[in-house]
XYZ file of C-alpha atoms in Angstrom:
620
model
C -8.155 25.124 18.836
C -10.018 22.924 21.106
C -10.486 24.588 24.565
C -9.838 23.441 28.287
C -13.371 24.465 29.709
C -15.527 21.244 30.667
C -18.748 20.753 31.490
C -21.270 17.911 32.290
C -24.923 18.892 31.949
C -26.719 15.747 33.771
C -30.560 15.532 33.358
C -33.059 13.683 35.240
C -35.948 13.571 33.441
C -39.611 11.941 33.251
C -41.580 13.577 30.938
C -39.017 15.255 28.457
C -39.263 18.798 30.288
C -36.019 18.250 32.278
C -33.926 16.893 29.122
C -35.084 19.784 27.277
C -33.963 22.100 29.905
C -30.422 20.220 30.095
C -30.523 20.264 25.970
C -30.614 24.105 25.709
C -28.228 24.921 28.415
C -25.688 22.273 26.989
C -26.044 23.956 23.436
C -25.620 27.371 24.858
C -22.279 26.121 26.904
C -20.625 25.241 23.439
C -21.471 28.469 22.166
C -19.698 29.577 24.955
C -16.479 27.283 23.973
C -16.501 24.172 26.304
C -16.796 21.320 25.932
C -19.734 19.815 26.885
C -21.495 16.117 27.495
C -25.429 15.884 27.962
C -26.552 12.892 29.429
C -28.955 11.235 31.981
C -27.573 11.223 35.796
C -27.864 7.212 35.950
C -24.931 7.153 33.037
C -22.339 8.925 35.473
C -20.347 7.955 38.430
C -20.034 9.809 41.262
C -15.728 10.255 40.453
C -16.772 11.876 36.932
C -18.196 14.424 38.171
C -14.877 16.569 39.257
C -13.870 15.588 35.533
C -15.770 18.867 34.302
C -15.181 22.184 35.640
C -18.955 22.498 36.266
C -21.721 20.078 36.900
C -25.220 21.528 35.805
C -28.098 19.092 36.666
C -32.089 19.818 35.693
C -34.275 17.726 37.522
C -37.798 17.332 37.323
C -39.657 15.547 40.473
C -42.070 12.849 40.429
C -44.724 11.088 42.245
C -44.255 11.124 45.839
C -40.915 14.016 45.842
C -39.213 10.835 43.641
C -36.983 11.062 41.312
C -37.499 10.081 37.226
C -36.526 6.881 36.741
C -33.785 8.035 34.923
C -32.009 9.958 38.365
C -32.974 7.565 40.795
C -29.547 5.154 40.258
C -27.383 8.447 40.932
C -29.312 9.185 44.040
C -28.745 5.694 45.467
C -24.606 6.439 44.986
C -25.375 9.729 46.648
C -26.592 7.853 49.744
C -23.992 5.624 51.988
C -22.633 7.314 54.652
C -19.074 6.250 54.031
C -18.937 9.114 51.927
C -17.620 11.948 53.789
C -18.110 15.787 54.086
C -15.272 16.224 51.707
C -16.308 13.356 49.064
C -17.483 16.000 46.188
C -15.077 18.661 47.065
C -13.762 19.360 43.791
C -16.878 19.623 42.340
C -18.840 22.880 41.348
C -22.306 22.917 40.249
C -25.486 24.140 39.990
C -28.763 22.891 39.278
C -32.468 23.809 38.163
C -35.465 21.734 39.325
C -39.036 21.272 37.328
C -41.983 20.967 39.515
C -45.903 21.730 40.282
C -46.941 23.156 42.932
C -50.118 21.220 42.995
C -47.916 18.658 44.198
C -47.198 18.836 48.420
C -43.508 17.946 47.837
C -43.003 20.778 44.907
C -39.351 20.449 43.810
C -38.602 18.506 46.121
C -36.336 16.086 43.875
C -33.683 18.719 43.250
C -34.072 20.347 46.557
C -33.129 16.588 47.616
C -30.196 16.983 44.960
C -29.183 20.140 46.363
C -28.847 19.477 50.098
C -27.111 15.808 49.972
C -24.060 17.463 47.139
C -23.895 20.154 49.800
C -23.494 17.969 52.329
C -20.543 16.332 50.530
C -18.573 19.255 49.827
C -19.384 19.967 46.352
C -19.521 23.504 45.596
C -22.155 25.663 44.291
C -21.459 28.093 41.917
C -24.581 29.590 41.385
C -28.021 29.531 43.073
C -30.278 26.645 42.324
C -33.360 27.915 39.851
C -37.036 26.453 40.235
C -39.795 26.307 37.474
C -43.074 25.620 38.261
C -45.851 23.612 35.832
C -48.614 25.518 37.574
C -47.388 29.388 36.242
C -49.797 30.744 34.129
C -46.744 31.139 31.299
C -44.995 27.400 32.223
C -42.056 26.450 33.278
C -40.454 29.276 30.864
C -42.348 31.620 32.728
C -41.721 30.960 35.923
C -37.482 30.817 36.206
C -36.053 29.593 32.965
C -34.224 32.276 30.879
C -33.969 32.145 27.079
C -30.893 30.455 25.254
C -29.039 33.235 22.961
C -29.062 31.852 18.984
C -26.401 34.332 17.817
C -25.472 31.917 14.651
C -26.683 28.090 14.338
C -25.370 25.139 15.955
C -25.371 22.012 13.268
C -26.319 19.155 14.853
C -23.620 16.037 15.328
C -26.181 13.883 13.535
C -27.897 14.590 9.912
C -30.274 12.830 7.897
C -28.571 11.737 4.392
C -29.914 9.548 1.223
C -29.075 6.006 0.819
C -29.229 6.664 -2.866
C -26.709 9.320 -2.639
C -24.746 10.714 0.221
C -23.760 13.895 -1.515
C -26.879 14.590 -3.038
C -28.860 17.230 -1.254
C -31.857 18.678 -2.585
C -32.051 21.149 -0.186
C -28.854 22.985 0.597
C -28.471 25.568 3.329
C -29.965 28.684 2.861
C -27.597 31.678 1.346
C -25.707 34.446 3.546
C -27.009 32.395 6.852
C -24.134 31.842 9.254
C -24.028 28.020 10.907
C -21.545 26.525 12.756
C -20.071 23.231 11.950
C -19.627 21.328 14.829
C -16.427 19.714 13.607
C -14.984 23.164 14.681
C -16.787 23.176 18.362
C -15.502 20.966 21.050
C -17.069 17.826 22.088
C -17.158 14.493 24.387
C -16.880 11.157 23.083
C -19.869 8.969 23.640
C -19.186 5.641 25.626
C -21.142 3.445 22.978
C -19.290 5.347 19.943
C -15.900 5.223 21.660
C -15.963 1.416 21.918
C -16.164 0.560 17.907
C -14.289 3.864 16.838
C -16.039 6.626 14.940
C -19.226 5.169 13.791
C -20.585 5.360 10.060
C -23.696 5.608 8.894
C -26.262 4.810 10.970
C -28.906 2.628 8.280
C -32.619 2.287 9.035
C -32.319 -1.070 8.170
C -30.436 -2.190 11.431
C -33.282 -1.017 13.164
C -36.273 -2.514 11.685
C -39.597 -4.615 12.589
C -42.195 -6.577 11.817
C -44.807 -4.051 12.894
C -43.232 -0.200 12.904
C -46.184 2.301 13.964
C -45.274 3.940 16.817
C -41.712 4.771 18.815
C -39.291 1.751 20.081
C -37.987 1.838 23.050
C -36.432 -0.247 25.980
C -39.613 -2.006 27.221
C -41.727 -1.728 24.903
C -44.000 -4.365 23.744
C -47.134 -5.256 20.996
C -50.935 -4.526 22.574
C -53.257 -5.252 20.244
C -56.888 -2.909 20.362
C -59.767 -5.009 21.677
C -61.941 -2.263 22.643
C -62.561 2.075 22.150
C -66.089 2.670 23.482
C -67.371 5.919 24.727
C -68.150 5.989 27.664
C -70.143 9.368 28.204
C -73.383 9.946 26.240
C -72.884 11.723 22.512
C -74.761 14.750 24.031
C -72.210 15.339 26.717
C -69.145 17.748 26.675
C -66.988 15.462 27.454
C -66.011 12.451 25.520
C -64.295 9.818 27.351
C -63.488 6.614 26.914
C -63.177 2.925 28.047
C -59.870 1.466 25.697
C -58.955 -2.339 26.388
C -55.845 -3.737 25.097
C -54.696 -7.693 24.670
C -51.070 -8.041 25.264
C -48.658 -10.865 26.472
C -48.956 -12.085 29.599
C -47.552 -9.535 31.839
C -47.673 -8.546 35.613
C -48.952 -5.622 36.844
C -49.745 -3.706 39.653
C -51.961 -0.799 40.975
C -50.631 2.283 40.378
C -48.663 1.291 37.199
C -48.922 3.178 33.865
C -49.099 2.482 30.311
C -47.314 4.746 27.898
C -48.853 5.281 24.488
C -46.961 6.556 21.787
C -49.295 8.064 19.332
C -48.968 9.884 15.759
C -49.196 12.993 13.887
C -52.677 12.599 11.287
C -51.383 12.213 7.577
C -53.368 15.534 6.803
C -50.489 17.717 9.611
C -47.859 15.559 7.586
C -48.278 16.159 3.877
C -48.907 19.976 5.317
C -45.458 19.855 6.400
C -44.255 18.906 3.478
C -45.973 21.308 1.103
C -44.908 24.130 3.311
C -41.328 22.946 3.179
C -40.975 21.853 -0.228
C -40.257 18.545 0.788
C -42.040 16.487 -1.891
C -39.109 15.381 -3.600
C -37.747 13.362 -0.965
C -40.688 12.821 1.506
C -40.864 8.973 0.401
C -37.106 8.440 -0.334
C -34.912 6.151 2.145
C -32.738 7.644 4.795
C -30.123 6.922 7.345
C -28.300 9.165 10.154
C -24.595 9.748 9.473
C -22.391 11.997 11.336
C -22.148 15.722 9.975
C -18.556 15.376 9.683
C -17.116 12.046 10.075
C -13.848 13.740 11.861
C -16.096 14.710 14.286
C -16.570 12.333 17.531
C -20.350 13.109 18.541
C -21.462 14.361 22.078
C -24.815 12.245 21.995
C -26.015 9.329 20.042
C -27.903 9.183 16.491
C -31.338 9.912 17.441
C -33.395 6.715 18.003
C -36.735 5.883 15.752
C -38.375 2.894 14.368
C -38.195 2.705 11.253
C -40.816 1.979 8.537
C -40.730 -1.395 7.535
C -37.209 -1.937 6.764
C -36.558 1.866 5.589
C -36.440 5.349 6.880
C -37.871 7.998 4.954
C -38.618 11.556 6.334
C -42.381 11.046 5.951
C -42.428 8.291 8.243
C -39.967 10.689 10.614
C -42.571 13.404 10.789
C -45.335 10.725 11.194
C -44.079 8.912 14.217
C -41.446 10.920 16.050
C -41.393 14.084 15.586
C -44.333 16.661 17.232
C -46.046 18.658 14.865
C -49.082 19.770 17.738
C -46.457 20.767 20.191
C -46.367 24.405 21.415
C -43.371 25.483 20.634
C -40.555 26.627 22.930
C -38.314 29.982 22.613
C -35.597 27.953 21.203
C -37.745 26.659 18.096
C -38.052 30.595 17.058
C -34.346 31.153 17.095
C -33.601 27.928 15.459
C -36.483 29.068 12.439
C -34.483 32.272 12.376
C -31.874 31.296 10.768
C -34.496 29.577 8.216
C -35.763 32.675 6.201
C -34.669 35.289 4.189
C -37.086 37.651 5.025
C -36.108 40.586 7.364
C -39.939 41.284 8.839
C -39.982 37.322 9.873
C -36.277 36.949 10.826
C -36.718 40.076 13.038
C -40.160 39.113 14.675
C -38.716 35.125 15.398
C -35.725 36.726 16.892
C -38.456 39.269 19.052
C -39.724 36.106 20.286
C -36.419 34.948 21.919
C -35.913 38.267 23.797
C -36.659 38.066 27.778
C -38.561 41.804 27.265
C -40.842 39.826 24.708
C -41.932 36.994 26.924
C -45.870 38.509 27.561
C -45.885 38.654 23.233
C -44.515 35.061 22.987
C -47.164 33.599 26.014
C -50.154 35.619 24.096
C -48.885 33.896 20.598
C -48.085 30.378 22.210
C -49.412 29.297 25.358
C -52.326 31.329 25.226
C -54.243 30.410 22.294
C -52.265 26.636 22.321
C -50.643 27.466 18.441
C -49.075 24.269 17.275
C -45.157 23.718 15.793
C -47.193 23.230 12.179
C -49.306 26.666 12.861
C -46.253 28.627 13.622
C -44.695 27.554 10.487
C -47.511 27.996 8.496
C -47.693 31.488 9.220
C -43.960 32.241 8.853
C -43.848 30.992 5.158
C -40.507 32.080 4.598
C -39.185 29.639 6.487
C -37.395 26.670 4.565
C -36.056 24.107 7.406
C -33.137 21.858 5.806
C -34.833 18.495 5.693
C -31.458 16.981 6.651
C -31.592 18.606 9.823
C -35.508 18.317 11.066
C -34.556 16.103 14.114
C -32.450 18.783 15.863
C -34.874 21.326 15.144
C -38.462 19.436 15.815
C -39.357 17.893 18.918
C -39.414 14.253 19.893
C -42.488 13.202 20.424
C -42.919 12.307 23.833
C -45.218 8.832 25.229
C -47.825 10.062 26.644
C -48.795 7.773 30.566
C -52.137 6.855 31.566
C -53.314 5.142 35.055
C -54.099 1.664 34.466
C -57.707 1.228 35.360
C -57.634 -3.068 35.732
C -56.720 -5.071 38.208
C -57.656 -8.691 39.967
C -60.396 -10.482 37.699
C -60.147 -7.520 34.938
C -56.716 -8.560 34.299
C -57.644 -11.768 32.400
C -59.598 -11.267 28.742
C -62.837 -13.204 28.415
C -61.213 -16.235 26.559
C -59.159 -16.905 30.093
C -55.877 -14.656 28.721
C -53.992 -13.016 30.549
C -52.762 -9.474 30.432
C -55.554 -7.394 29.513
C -55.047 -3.729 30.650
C -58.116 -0.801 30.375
C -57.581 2.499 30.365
C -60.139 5.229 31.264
C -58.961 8.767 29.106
C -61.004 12.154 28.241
C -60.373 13.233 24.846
C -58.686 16.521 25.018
C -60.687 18.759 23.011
C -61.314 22.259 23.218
C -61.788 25.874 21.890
C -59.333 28.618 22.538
C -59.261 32.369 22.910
C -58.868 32.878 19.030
C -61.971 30.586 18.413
C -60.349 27.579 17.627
C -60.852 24.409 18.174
C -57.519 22.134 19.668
C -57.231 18.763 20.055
C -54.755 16.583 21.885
C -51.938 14.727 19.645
C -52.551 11.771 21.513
C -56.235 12.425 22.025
C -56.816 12.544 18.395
C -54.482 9.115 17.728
C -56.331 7.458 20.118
C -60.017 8.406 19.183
C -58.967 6.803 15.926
C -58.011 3.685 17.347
C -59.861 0.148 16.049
C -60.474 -3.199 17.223
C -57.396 -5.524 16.054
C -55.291 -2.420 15.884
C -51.602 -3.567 17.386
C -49.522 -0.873 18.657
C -45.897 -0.502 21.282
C -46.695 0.185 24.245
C -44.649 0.460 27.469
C -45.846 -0.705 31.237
C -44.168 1.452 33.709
C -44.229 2.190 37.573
C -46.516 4.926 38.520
C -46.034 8.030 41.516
C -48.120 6.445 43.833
C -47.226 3.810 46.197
C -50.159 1.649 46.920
C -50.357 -0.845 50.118
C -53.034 -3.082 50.037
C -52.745 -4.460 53.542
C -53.798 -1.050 54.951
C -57.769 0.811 55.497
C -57.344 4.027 52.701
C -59.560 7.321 51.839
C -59.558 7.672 48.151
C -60.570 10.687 46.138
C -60.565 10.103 42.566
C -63.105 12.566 40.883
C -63.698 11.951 36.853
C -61.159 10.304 35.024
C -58.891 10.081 38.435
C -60.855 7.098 40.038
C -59.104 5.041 37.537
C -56.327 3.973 39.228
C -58.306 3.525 42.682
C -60.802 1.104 40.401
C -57.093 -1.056 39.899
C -56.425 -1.231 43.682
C -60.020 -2.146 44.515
C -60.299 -5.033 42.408
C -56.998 -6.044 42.980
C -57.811 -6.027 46.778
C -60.891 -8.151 45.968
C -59.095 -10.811 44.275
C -56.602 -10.797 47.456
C -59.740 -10.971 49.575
C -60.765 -14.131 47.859
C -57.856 -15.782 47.663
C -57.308 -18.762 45.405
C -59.672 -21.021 46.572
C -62.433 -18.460 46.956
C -62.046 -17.931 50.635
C -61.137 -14.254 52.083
C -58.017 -14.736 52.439
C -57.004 -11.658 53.998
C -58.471 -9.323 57.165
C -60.918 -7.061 55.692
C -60.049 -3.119 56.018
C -62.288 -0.158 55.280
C -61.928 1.729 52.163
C -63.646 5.125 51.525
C -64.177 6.395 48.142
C -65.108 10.026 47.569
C -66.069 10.217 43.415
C -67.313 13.422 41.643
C -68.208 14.916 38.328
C -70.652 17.182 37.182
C -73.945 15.175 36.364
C -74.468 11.932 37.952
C -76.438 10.404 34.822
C -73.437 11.392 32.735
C -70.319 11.189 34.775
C -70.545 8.383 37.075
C -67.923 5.915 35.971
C -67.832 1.822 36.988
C -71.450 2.151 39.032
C -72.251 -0.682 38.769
C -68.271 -2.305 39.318
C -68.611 0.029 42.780
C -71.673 -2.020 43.472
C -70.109 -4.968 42.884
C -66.964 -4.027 44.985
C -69.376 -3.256 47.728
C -70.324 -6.728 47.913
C -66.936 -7.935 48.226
C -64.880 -5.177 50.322
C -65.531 -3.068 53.793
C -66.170 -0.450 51.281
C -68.492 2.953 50.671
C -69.044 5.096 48.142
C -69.796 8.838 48.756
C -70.560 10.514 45.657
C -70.423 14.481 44.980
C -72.244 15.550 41.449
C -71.885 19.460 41.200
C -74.468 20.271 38.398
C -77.162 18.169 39.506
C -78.620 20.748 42.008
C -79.044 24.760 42.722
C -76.033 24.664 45.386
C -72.090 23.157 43.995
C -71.100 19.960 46.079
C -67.347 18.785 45.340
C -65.148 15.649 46.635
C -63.950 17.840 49.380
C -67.316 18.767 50.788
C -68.429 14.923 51.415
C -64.863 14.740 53.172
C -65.781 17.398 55.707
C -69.190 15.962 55.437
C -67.914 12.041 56.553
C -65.057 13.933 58.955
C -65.870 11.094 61.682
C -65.595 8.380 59.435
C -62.194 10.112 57.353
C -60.420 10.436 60.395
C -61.286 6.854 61.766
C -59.912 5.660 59.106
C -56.744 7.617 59.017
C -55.918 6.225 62.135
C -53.747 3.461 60.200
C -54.801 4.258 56.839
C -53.416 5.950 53.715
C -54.648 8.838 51.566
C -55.110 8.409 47.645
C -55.305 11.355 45.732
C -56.139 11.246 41.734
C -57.432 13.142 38.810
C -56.353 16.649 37.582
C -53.605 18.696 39.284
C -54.543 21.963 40.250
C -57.461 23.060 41.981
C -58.524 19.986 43.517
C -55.830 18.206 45.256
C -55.162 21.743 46.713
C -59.224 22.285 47.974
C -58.800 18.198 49.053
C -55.655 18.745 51.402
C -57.481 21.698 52.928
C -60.379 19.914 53.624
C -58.206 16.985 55.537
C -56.306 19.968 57.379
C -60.183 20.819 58.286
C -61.130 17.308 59.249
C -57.773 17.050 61.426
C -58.685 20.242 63.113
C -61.920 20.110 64.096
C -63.074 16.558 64.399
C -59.584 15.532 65.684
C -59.780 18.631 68.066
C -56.105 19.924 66.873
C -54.909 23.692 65.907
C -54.687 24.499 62.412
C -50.743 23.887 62.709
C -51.218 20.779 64.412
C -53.409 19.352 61.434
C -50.773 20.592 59.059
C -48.082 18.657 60.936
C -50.396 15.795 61.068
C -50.748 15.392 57.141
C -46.819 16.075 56.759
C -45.830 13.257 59.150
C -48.189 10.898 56.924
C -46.364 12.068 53.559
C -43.226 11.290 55.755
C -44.424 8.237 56.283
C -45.827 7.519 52.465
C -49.090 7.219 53.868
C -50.474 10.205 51.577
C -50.457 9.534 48.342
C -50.959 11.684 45.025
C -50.923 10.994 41.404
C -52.289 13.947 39.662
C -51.871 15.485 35.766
């Protein structure tokens, strides 16, 4: 018997932390017996929202307190004033925001969301819920409870043959209890509603010319014309200079390129082995409904295809995460995998709130993959046809685009060359091992003619050239502030060569550990120097007895910082955590003492110039 109880669980979503969120509390809601739609909060209109008993939204916030691109459409219908106190009066909702608290505006996207449905009328039923990137277990760690697995939820979607829908090579494990979700209640998707119940979903409608990475709205072909190191072999860091050819295409400082990268064949055929999934690792595929009385909640999951077929190995190899660390829903999902009590009965440990110190020391702590985890609980046997509900996506990962002005044209006169400056992520853990980043390890392996998707998107930060700025952009970070400087040089020069706009002073504070090592673009900051009202104040912590950091040649240059704050803006780049936080305090400090202010008065001072989008920060 279908039941009455609605609910709309609305995501907004950047990264793939929010949706996740939204995922989980959707699936737990149908265990619960409504009936439930998941989707992104640009989809709905502000009169569906009293359609659903409750409105659940998970937000994650972005950039400068923005929200993902993906929320920012519903926020605009939130806005006009016509709408009265009364406007959302029906509606009753909660919501659960995903921040870091390097950031100055933490949360401030769903605080945002909070206030303005208040201010309508809507009606909260239950407290809003913060997570924060910065707690030393995650976001699970810091707010978000676990999702009870009592039995298994099939998915809408499954994987089938082509060669033979009721063939199945794999069937469902014995004495396990799943729940069809012909017999749970469900919302019609707009897309599916239109042509009926859909069928089969076949690769082939999906296929291209060049298939290695993740399609998408947006994306285009770059093709590799360059993956140098850039720091010496001896150092501890490798990092590297990648340039790309791709069509002519504008950009802009600030903006982002998404990579999609790969799991290594080596974490793919391990897969396989450990599942027992060599009998149909190469065979063609399509998605097809789990029962085709069943109208789906969400659409087939979305892949590119391999050539002009789908087969599970090139699943695993382009769009699903085998390096992830996996989440307290993965171990109740595996659960329901094995017939051995001792694993069962530790995975299900795992999902318990009393356990959460055992899961962070077998997880976060020691960084164990999706493909580790697995390998260790042997007994598990995932149903092939079900690997995209219970693997995750994996997600593009954004770097700064370091280009801009001349670098934007290839050496043959082409436009729409983009460079990106990225450390390899490569480390050793607490058990001894040695981790490297998915994307890290794609790109490493990267050559010269190599074409890949790619997708150019808007970054956090706001950047006005027109305006004097203090940038801060120690190691990798400076990339972005490289973009805006030659950008600013080629608007200096104009078309003809002449300066075609007024000169304004630009301060760059750089830092890294050795100077012979770390110091990124020299001789491009020489350059710049010639061209721009612009100095370079360098900070190089190993390269004498006493430390020296970004934010000690801030308080060190406090005339000159606070001259040109007067009208200018603050750029702040490179890795979240300790250093935008030791930064701001050392701007408080200029404020205060140079600008002969109380402590509270410099605090207020740097608030009224986020106000005004005059600090920026666009930290990872």
């Amino acid at each position: 018997m279908a039941s009455s109880r609605t609910a709309l669980v609305l995501y907004g979503s950047e990264t793939g932390n929010a949706q996740d969120v939204a995922e989980e509390v959707g699936k737990l809601l149908q265990r619960l017996g409504f009936k439930v739609r998941v989707t992104e909060m640009n989809t709905v209109q502000l009169h569906e929202l009293s359609q659903s008993q409750i409105v659940l939204f998970s937000v994650s916030t972005t950039g400068q307190g923005d929200f993902p691109g993906n929320a920012r459409t519903f926020w605009k219908r939130l806005l006009p004033r016509r709408l009265g106190s009364d406007a959302l009066e029906d509606v009753h909702f909660t919501s659960f925001g995903l921040g870091d608290t390097s950031y100055p505006k933490y949360n401030f996207a769903q605080r945002k969301l909070n206030k303005r449905l208040l201010q309508l009328g809507a009606q909260s039923f239950y407290d809003a819920g913060e997570a924060d990137e910065q707690h030393e277990e995650g976001l699970e760690g810091s707010g978000q409870q676990p999702v009870p697995d009592d039995i298994f939820l099939a998915p809408d979607w499954e994987l089938k043959l082509d060669e033979d829908d009721s063939s199945d090579p794999q069937p469902a494990l014995e004495n396990k209890t799943y729940l069809d979700t012909s017999t749970t209640p469900a919302v019609s998707v707009a897309d599916h509603e239109k042509n009926g119940t859909p069928g089969p979903i076949n690769s082939t409608s999906a296929s291209s010319d060049h298939n290695d990475s993740i399609l998408g709205p947006g994306t285009f072909e770059a093709t590799v014309t360059r993956n140098q190191r850039f720091t010496p072999e001896d150092h501890w860091q490798d990092v590297r200079l990648f340039e790309f050819s791709t069509p002519r295409i504008d950009y802009h400082p600030g903006d982002v390129l998404t990579i999609f990268p790969h799991n290594t064949s080596s974490s793919v055929d391990k897969l396989i082995e450990l599942m027992q999934w060599e009998s149909i690792a190469d065979k063609t595929l399509h998605f097809a409904l789990s029962d085709p009385k069943n109208t789906p909640s969400s659409p087939p999951p979305q892949v590119s295809p391999s050539k002009t077929t789908l087969t599970l190995r090139h699943l695993l190899t382009t769009h699903l995460d085998l390096n992830a660390i996996p989440r307290r829903s993965f171990f109740a999902n595996l659960s329901h995998f094995t017939t051995d009590e001792f694993q069962h009965n530790r995975l299900i440990e795992f999902t318990a709130p009393e356990y959460v110190d055992e899961l962070f020391d077998y997880t976060t702590r020691p960084r164990r993959s999706i493909i580790e985890v697995l390998d260790e609980f042997d007994t598990v046997k995932i149903p092939w046809k079900w690997i995209t509900s219970i693997l995750p996506s994996i997600r593009g990962r954004q770097y700064s685009i370091a280009s801009g002005g001349e670098l934007k044209t290839s050496e043959n006169g082409s436009k729409g060359r983009i460079e990106l400056l990225i450390a390899m992520v490569k480390y050793r853990t607490v058990i001894k091992k040695t981790r490297e980043g998915l994307c890290s390890r794609y790109m490493s392996g990267l050559e010269v003619g190599q074409k890949l998707n790619v997708l150019l998107c808007k970054g956090g930060m706001r950047v006005t050239m027109d305006k004097p700025a203090v940038m801060i952009g120690p190691g990798t970070g400076v990339a972005p502030l490289r973009s805006m400087m030659f950008e600013l040089a080629a608007q200096n020069a104009g078309e003809d060569g002449n300066r075609a706009v007024q000169r304004q002073k630009q301060l760059l504070f750089y830092g890294g550990r050795n100077q012979t090592k770390d110091y990124f673009f020299e001789n491009d900051w020489n350059q710049l120097a010639q061209k721009l009202d612009l100095d370079v104040f360098t900070a190089w912590s190993r390269d004498q007895s006493s430390k020296v950091y970004v934010q000690d040649n801030i308080k060190q240059q406090a005339p000159l910082v606070l001259k040109t704050l007067q009208t200018g803006t603050i750029y702040i780049c490179g890795s979240s955590g300790k250093m935008p936080i030791a930064v701001r305090a050392a701007l408080v400090d200029v404020f205060a003492k140079q600008g002969e202010m109380s402590m509270e008065q410099a605090e207020e001072r740097l608030a009224k110039m986020e106000k005004e989008g005059r600090y920026q920060q666009e930290t990872w």
